[in-house]
Structures are given as structure tokens and as C-alpha cells.
CSV table of C-alpha atoms in Angstrom, one decimal:
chain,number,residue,atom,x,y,z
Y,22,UNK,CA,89.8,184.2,243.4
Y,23,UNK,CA,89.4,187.8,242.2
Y,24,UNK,CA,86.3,189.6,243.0
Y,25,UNK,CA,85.5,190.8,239.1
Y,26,UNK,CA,85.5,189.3,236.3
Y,27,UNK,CA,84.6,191.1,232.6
Y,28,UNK,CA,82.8,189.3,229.7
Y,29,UNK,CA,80.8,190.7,226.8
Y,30,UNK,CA,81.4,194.0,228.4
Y,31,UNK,CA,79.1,193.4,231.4
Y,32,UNK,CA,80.5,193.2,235.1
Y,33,UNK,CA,79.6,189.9,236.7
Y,34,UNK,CA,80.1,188.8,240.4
Y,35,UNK,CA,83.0,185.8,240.3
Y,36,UNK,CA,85.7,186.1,238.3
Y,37,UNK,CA,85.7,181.9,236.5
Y,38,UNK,CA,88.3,179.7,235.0
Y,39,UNK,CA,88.4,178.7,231.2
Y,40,UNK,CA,86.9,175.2,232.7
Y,41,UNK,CA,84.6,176.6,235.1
Y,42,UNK,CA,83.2,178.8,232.0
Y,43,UNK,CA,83.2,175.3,229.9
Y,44,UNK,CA,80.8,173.4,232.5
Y,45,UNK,CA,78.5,176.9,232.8
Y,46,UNK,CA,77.9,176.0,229.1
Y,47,UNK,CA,77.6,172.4,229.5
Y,48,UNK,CA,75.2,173.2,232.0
Y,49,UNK,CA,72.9,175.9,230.5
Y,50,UNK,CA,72.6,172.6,227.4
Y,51,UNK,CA,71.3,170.6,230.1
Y,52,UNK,CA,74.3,168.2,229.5
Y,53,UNK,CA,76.0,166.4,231.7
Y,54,UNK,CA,79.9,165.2,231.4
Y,55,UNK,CA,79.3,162.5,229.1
Y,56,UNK,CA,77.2,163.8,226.9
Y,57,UNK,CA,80.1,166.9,226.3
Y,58,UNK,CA,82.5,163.9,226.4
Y,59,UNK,CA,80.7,162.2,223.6
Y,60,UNK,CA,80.1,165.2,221.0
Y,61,UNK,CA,83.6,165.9,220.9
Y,62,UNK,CA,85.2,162.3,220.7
Y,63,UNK,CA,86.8,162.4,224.5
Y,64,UNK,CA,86.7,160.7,227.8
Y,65,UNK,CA,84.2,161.5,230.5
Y,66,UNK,CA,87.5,162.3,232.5
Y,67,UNK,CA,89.2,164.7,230.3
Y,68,UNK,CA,86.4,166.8,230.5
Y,69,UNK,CA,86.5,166.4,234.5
Y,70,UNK,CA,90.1,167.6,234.3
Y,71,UNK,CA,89.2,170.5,232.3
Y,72,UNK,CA,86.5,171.8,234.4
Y,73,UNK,CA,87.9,171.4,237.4
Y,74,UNK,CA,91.5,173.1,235.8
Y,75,UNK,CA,93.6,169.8,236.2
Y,76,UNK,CA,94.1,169.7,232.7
Y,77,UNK,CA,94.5,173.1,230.6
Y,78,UNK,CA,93.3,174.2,227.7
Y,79,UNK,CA,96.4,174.7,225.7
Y,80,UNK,CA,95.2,175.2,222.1
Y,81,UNK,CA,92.9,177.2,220.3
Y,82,UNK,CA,92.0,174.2,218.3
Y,83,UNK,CA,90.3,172.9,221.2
Y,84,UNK,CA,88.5,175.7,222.4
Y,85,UNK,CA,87.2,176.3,219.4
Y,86,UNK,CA,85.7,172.5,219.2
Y,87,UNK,CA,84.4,173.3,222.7
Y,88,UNK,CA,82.7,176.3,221.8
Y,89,UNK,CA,81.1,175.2,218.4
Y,90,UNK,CA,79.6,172.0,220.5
Y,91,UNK,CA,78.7,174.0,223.4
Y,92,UNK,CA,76.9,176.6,221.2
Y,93,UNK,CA,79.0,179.7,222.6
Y,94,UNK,CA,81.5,182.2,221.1
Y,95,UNK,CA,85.1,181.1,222.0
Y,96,UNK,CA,85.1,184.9,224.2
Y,97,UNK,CA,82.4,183.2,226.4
Y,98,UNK,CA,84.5,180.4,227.1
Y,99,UNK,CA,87.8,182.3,227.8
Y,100,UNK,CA,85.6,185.4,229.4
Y,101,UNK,CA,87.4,188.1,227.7
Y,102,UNK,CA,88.1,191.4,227.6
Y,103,UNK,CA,90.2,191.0,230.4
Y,104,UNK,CA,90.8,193.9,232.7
Y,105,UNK,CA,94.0,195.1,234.2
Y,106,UNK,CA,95.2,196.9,237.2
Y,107,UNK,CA,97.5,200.0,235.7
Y,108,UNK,CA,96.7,201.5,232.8
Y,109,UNK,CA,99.8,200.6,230.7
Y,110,UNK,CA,99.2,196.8,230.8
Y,111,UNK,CA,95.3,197.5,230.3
Y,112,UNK,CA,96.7,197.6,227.0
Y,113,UNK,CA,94.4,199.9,225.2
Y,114,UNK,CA,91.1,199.5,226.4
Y,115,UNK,CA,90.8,203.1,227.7
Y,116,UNK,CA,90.8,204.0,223.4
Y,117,UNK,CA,88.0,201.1,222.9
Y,118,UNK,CA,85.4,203.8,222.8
Y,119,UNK,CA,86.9,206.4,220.9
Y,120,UNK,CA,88.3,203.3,218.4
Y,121,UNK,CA,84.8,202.0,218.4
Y,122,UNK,CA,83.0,205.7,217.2
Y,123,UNK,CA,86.0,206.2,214.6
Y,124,UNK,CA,85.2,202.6,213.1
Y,125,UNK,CA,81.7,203.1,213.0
Y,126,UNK,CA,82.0,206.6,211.4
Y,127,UNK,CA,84.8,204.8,208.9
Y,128,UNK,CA,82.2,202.2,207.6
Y,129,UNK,CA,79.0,204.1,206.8
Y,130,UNK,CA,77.9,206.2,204.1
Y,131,UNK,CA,79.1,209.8,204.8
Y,132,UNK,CA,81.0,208.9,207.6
Y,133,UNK,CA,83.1,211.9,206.7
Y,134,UNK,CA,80.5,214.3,207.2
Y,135,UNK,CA,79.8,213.7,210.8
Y,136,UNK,CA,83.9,214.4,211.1
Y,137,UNK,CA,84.8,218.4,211.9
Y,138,UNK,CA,87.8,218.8,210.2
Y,139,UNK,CA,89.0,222.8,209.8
Y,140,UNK,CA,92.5,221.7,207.8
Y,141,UNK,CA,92.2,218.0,205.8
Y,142,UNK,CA,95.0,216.0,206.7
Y,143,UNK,CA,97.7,215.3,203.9
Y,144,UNK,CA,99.2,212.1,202.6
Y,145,UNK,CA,102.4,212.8,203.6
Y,146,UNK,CA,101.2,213.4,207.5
Y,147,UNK,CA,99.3,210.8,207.6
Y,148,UNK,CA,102.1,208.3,206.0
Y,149,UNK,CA,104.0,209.5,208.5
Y,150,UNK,CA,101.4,208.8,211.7
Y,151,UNK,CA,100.8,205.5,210.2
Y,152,UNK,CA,104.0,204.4,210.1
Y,153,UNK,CA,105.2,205.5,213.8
Y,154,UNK,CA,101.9,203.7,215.0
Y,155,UNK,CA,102.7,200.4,212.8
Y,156,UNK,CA,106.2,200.3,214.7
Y,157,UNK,CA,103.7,200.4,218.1
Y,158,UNK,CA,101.8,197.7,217.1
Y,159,UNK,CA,105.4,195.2,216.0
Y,160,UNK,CA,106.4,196.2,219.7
Y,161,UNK,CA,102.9,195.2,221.2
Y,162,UNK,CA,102.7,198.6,222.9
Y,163,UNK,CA,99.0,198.4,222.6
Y,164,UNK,CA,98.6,201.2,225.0
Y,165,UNK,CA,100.4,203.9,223.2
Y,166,UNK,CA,98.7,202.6,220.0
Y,167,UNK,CA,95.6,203.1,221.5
Y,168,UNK,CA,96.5,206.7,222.5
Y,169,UNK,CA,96.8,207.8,218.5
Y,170,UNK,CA,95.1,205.1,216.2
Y,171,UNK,CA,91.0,206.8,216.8
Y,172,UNK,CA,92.6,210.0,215.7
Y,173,UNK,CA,94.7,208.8,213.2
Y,174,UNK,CA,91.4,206.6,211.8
Y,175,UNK,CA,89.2,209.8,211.9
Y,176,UNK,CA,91.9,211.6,209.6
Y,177,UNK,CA,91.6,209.2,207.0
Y,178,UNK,CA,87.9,209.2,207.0
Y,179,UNK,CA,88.4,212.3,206.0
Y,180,UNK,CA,91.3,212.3,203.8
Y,181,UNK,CA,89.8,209.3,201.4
Y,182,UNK,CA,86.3,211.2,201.3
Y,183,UNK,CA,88.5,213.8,199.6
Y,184,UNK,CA,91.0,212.3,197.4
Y,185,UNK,CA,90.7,211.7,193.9
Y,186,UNK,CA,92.9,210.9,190.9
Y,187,UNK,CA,96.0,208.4,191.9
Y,188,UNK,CA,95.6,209.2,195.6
Y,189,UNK,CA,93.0,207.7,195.9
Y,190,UNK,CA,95.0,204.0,196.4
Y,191,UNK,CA,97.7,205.5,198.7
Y,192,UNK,CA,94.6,207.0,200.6
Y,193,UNK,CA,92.8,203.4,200.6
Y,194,UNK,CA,96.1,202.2,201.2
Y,195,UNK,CA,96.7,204.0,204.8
Y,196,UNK,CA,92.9,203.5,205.7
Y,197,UNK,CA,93.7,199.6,205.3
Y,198,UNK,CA,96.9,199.5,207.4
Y,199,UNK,CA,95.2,201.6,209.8
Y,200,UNK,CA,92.6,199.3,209.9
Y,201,UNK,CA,94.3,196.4,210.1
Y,202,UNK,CA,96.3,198.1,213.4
Y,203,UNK,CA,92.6,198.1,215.1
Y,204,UNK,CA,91.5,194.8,214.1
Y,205,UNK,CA,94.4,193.4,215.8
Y,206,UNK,CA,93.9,195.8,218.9
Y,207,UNK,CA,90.3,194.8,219.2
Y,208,UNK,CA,91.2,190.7,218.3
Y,209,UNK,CA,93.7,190.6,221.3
Y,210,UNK,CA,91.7,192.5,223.6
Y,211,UNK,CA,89.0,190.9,222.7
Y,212,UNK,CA,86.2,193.0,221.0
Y,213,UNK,CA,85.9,190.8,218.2
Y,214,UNK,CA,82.8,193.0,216.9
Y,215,UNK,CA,85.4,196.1,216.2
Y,216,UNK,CA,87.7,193.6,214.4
Y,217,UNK,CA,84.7,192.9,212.4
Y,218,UNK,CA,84.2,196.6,211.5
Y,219,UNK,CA,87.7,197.1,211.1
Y,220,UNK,CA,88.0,194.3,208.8
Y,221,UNK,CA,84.7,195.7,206.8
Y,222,UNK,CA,86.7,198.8,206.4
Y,223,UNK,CA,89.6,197.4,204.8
Y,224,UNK,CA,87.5,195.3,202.3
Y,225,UNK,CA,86.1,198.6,201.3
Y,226,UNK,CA,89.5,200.2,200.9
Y,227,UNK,CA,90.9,197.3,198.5
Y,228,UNK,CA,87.2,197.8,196.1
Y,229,UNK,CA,87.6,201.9,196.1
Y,230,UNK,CA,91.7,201.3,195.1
Y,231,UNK,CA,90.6,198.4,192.4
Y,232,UNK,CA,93.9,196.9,193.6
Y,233,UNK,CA,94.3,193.0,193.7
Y,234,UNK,CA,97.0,193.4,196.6
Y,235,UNK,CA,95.2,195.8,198.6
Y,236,UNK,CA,92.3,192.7,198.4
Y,237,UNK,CA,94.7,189.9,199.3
Y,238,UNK,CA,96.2,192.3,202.6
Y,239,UNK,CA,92.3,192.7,203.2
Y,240,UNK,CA,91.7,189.1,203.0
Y,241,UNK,CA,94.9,187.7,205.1
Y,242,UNK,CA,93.2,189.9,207.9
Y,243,UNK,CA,89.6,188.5,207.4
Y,244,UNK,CA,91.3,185.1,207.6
Y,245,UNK,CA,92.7,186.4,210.8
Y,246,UNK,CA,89.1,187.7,212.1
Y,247,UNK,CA,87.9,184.2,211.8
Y,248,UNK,CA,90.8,182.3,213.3
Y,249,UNK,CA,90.5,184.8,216.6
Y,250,UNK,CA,86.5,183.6,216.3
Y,251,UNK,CA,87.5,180.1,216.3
Y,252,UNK,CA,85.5,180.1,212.2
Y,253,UNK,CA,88.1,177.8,210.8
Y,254,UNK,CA,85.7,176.1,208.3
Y,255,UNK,CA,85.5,179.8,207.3
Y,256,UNK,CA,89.4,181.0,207.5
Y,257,UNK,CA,90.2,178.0,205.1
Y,258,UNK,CA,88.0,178.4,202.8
Y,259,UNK,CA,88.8,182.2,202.6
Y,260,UNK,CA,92.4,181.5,202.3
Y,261,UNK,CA,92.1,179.0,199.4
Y,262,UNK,CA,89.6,181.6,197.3
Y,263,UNK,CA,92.3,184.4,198.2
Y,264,UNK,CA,95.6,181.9,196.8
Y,265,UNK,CA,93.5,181.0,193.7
Y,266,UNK,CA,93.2,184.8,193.2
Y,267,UNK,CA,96.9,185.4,194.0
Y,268,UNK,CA,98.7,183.3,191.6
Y,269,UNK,CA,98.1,184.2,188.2
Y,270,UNK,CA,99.8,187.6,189.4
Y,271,UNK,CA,102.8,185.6,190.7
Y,272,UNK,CA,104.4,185.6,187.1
Y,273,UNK,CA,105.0,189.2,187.3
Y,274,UNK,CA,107.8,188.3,190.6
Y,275,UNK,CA,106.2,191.2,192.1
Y,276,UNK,CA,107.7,190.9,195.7
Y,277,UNK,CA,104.6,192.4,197.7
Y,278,UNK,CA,102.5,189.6,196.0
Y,279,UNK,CA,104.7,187.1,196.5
Y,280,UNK,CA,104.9,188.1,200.4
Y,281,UNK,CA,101.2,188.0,200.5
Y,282,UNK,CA,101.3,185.0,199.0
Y,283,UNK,CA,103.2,182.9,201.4
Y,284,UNK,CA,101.4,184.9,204.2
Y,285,UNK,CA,97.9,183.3,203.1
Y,286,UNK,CA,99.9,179.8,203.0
Y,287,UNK,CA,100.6,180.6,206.9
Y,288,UNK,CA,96.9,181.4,207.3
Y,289,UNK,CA,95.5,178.5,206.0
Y,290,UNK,CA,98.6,176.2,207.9
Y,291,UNK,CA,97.0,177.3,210.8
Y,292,UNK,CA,93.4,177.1,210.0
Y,293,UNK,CA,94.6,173.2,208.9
Y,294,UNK,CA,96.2,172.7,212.5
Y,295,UNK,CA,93.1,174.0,214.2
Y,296,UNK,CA,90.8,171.1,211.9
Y,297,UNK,CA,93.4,169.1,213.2
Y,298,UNK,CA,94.7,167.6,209.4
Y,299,UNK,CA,98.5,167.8,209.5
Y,300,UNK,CA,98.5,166.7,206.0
Y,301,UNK,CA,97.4,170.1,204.8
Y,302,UNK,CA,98.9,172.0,207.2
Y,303,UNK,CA,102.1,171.0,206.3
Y,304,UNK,CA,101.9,171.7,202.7
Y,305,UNK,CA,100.7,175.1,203.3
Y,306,UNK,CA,103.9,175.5,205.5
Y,307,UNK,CA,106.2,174.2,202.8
Y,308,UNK,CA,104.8,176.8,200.4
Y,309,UNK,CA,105.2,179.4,202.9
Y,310,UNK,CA,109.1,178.3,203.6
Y,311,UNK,CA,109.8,178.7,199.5
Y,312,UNK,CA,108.4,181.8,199.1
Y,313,UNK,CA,109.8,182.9,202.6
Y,314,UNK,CA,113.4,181.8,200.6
Y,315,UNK,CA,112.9,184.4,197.9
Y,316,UNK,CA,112.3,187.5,199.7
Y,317,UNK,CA,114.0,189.6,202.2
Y,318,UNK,CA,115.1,188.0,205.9
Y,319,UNK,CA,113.1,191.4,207.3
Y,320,UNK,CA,109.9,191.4,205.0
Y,321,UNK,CA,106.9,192.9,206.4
Y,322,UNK,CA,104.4,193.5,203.9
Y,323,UNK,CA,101.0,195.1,205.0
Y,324,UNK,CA,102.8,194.1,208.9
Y,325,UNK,CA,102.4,190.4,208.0
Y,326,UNK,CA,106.0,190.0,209.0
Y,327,UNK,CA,106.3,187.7,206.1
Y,328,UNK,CA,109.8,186.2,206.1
Y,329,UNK,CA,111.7,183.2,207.0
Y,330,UNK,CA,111.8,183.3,210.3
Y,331,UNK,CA,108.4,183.8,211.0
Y,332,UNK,CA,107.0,180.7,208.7
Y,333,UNK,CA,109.1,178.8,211.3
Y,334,UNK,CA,107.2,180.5,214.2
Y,335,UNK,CA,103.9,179.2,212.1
Y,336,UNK,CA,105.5,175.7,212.3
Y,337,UNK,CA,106.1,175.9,215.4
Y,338,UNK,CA,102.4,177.0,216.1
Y,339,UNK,CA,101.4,174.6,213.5
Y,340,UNK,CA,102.7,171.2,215.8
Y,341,UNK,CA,101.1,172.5,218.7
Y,342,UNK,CA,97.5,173.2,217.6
Y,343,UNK,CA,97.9,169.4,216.0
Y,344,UNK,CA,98.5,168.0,219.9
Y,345,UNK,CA,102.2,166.9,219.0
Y,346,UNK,CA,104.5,168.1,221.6
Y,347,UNK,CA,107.9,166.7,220.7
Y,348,UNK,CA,107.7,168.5,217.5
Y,349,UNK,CA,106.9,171.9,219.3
Y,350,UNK,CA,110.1,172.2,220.7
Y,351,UNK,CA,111.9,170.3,218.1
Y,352,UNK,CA,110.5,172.8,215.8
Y,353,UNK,CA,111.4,175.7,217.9
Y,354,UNK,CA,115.1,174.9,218.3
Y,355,UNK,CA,115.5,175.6,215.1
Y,356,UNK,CA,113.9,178.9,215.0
Y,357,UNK,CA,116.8,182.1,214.8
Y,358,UNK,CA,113.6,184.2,217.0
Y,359,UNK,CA,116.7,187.1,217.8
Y,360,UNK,CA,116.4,187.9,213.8
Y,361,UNK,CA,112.7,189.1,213.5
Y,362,UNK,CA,112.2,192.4,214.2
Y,363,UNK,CA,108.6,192.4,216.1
Y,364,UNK,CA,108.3,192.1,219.8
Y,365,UNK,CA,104.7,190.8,219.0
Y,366,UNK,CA,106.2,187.9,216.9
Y,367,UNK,CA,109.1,187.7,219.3
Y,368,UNK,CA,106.1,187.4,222.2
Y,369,UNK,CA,104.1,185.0,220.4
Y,370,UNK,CA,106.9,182.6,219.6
Y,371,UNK,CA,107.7,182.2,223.3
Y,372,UNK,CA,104.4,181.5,224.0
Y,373,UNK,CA,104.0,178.7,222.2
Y,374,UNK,CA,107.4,177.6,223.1
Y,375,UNK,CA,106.2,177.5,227.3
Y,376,UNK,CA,103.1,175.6,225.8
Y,377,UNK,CA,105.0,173.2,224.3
Y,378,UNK,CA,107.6,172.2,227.0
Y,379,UNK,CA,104.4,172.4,229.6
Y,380,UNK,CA,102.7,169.8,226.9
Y,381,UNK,CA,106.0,167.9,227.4
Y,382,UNK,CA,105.4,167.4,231.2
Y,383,UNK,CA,108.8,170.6,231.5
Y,384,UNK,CA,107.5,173.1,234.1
Y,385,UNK,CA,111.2,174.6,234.3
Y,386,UNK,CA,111.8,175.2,231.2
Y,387,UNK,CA,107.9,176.0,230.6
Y,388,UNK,CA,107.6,178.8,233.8
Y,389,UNK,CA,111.5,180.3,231.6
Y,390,UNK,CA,109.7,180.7,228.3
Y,391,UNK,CA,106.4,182.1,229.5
Y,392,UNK,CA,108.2,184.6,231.5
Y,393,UNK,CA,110.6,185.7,228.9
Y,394,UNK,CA,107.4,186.1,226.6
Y,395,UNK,CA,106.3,188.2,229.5
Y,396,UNK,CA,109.4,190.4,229.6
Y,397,UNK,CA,109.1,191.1,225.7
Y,398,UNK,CA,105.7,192.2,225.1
Y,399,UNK,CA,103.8,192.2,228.7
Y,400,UNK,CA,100.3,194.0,226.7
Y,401,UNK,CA,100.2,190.7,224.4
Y,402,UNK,CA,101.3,187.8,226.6
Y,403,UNK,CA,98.6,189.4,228.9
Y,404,UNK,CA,96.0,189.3,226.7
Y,405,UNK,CA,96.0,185.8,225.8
Y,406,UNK,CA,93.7,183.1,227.1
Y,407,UNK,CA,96.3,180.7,226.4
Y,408,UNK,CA,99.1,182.2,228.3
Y,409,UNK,CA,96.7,182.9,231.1
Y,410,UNK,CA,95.8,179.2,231.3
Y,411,UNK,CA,99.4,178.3,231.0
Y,412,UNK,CA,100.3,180.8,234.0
Y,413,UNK,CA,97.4,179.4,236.0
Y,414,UNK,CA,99.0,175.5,235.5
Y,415,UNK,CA,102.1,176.8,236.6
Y,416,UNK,CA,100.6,178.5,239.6
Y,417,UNK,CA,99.7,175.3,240.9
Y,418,UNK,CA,102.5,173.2,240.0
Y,419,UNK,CA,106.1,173.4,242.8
Y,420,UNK,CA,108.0,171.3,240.1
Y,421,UNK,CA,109.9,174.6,238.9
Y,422,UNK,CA,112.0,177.3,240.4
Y,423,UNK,CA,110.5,180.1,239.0
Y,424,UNK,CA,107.4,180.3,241.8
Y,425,UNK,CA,107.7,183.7,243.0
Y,426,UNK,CA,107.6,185.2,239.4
Y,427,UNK,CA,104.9,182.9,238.4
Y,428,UNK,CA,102.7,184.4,240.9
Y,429,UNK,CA,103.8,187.7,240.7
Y,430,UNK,CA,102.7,187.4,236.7
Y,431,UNK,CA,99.3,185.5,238.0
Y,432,UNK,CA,98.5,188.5,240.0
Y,433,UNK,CA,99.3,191.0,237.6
Y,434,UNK,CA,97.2,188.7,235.2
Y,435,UNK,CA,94.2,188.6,237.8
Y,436,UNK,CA,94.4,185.3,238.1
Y,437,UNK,CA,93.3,184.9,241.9
């Protein structure tokens, strides 16, 4: 095993497994196997498997039910942030303090004060810098996103403490996609108190614009907040108050709503999945496909990549939170994943598909997948406690060829 291992921002002495971290919990309750076993509906020996790493933990559905039980944010159980060895696949932590002062200066009263700025920034620069670091964040280049985003935050502080008239919305606007670019930094890295701030910020942003699609963007990212937390009681319940507020404006055929529309539908599929009722999942998914069908094949509204190919991602997603295997890769045959245009997406998609096929008892086709996930976008595969679970099951498993690079990608993981 490694000789460090990160959590809550303190250093502690042994780096653990997911199941090692699940039995520290178990313990600290003063519960023994059964008792666990018991409060979430399983056998005494599934939770054996899972503590001693025989059996992974392959959905967020199921940490999340462990961690609500056990008492414990879903971070404890997974022990991130997770450190790297090189700087590029530490993906962006080196910018966590700067990201976190810019946030915290972005969501108090006269934030803008405490900000030195000789020469505001302008709309038009700052449209600019936002867009170049929204293409960072499709490619999962975390890193390089980290390297511009603080400053880029700290400029709009600034620039919406100034505006007035009608730019005050395209001001709002930029602080919101900003914000949303450092809500997803700090999910995946997992400083889910920054994705909180972040978050905060762009709730503010849709209020000071008065504009109902500003709101909904701001609400598809809160629903993502929660899922990351493992709050699904609380992601559904936001996505159904956000869709009731959506569709009277969905007479107008306004494409931007109608985007943010079936984006919300993918938000609550996956809350759905994760309370484990395919029912509603489902139809969530099938309102997300018709929208998906009227709006272009390379939509990215508020980077929500909303199109048609990534509400099949979401159904692929979908089947493997509910625990049904076949319909993973079923599902992902069918998915055209060389026609979205985010390496993030692109990433994520694989992921699930090396889940699936490991769910399906496929280690080859499994240790393929999870590799070629790898080669894509390296800063978000990395990142992920359920890719790192899946490359530690592969570790210890000879029924596949692709050994070597398996380990190679558990070392560079810091997987022991």
C-alpha cells in the first residue's frame, strides 16, 4: 500500500480502501457486520466482500446508501481529495487555494472591494477568457483550468460590482458559467464545500439578472452539488421544483429552455437510478430523448452538453446505478460516443462502459474500456472513486490481457 493517504484535507498515516474506509465507519457506530448488513437490506457476506475489497463498490447509488447509514459524508467513505504524483494529473489542486479565496471573495457583501483592480475588466475580455476556459473544462484539462479560472473569477467580481443597465445579465451571466467551471473542478476533486460556494454564487447571479434561464442553469448545477454529495432525496426534489418552473416558458420554443429542460430530465433520471426506482428514471430519460430530438446534435447550453447523444450516455448511467448489467452494455452499443464533442463526456461514458462489462463478470473488455477512458481525459478518470475501485478489481484479477497497463494506471492512481 501507499504510505499517504489525503482526506478532509488532513494527512493521515495509511493510505485505506473504499471498504476498509466502510468498516472504519461501521466500527466507530459500534456495529458489527450484521447489524450494517441489516440497515441496508444485505447479507452479512456482501458486506464482508466489501470490506475486505472482494466485491467493489461500483455505483454511487450504493455509496451513498452506505454513507447515509453509516452517518458519514460519501468523501469519508471514498477518502478524497486524492493526491497525485506530477502536477499535470494532480489536476488542479495547486489552484484550490487561490479558487478557494476568489469564491469566498465572490459570495460576500463587498467582495469587490477587497479586489485591487487598476483597469476593470470588460465584457468582451472576459467573454473571451470564459469561453477558452469552458473548452478546458469539455476536454477535462483540469490543470490548465486551474491555472486561469481564480483570476478569471476575481475579474468578474469586479466587473458585476460595476455593471449596470443591460450588462448587468451578460455580467451575471459570465459569473454563472464561471462558477459553474469551479463547482465542477471542486466536485471532481473533491472539495465539495467550494462547489457549495460556487453553487451559492451562481444562485446569486440568476436573482441579480431576474432571468428564469439563468435560474434553471443555476439549479441543474445545485442538482449536480447534491448528486456528487450523495443528497438524492434533495437532487430530486430540486429537479422536479426547477421542471414545474420551466414549462410554462416552453411555449415560447425558446431553444436554450428547451435544452435546460431536457438537462433537468437527465438530472432527476439519475437522482431516480440512485433511489433505485427504474420506473421514474426512465420516464425522465424519455423526456430527455424528445427534447434531445429537437435541438441541435452539438447542443451545449450553460456546458450541459444537452443533446442526443449524451441523454444516451445518461441511459447508459441510468441502468448501471439501478444494478442491471445487461442493460449497461446493451445500452451502450447503441451510443454514437465519436459524435459528442467533450472529452469529459467522452471520459465519463467509458467509465461506465468498463463498469458495466466488469458487472458482467468481462475483465477484457472491462481492463479496454477503462483504459481508453484513461487515454481520453486522464485528470477525470483519475479523479473518480469509481474508476479507482474498478482499476483496483482489475489489479487483482489475471483473467485479462491488459495487466501491465492496469498496473501501470494503479500506480499512477496511487493505488498501492
Amino acid at each position: 500500500m501507499g504510505t499517504f493517504e489525503v482526506s478532509k484535507g488532513l494527512m493521515m498515516t495509511t493510505e485505506l480502501t473504499t471498504g476498509q474506509r466502510v468498516a472504519r465507519a461501521r466500527r466507530r457506530l459500534g456495529w458489527d457486520q450484521s447489524q450494517l448488513a441489516a440497515s441496508i437490506d444485505r447479507s452479512v457476506s456482501w458486506v464482508s466482500k466489501v470490506e475486505t475489497g472482494r466485491l467493489p463498490l461500483d455505483r454511487m447509488s450504493v455509496l451513498g446508501q452506505l454513507a447515509e447509514v453509516l452517518g458519514v459524508e460519501v468523501t469519508e467513505l471514498t477518502g478524497q481529495p486524492y493526491r497525485h504524483e506530477t502536477a499535470e494529473l494532480d489536476s488542479g489542486h495547486s489552484a484550490i487555494p487561490g479558487l478557494r479565496l476568489a469564491l469566498q471573495q465572490a459570495t460576500m457583501p463587498g467582495g469587490a472591494a477587497l479586489i485591487a483592480a487598476t483597469n476593470p475588466p470588460t465584457l468582451a475580455d472576459l467573454t473571451a477568457r470564459v469561453e477558452a476556459a469552458e473548452r478546458l473544462r469539455q476536454d477535462a484539462k483540469f490543470t490548465a483550468l486551474g491555472d486561469v479560472l481564480p483570476q478569471i473569477l476575481r475579474d468578474l467580481i469586479v466587473l458585476c460590482d460595476v455593471a449596470g443597465g443591460d450588462d448587468v445579465p451578460r455580467a451575471e451571466g459570465l459569473m454563472l458559467r464561471a462558477s459553474h467551471m469551479a463547482r465542477v473542478s471542486s466536485n471532481l476533486l473533491g472539495h465539495h464545500d467550494l462547489g457549495w460556494s460556487a453553487v451559492q454564487r451562481e444562485l446569486v447571479a440568476a436573482e441579480r439578472a431576474e432571468s428564469p434561464v439563468l435560474q434553471a442553469a443555476a439549479r441543474w448545477d445545485l442538482c449536480g452539488v447534491w448528486l456528487h454529495e450523495g443528497e438524492l432525496g434533495a437532487a430530486r426534489d430540486m429537479a422536479r421544483k426547477a421542471l414545474d418552473d420551466l414549462e410554462p416558458h416552453l411555449a415560447n420554443s425558446d431553444q436554450v429552455i428547451r435544452a435546460l429542460w431536457g438537462a433537468m430530465h437527465l438530472r432527476a433520471a439519475v437522482a431516480w437510478s440512485r433511489l433505485w426506482d427504474r420506473s421514474e428514471a426512465e420516464m425522465h430519460l424519455d423526456e430527455a430523448r424528445q427534447a434531445a430530438s429537437g435541438l441541435p446534435a452539438d447542443g451545449n447550453v450553460f456546458q450541459t452538453q444537452f443533446n442526443a447523444v449524451n441523454a444516451s450516455i445518461h441511459s447508459v448511467e441510468v441502468s448501471l446505478e439501478l444494478g442491471h448489467p445487461r442493460d449497461v452494455l446493451s445500452r451502450a452499443d447503441l451510443v454514437d460516443i465519436a459524435h459528442i464533442a467533450s472529452g469529459e463526456r467522452q471520459s465519463h461514458f467509458w467509465v461506465c462502459a468498463a463498469v458495466g462489462q466488469m458487472m458482467n463478470g468481462k475483465a477484457e473488455p472491462a481492463a479496454d474500456a477503462i483504459l481508453r477512458a484513461d487515454a481520453i481525459a486522464p485528470q477525470h478518470v483519475r479523479n473518480r472513486p469509481i474508476a479507482r475501485n474498478l482499476v483496483d478489481d482489475l489489479r487483482s484479477t489475471d483473467r485479462h490481457s491488459r495487466s501491465a497497463d492496469i498496473r501501470r494506471l494503479a500506480t499512477s492512481m496511487k493505488l498501492g
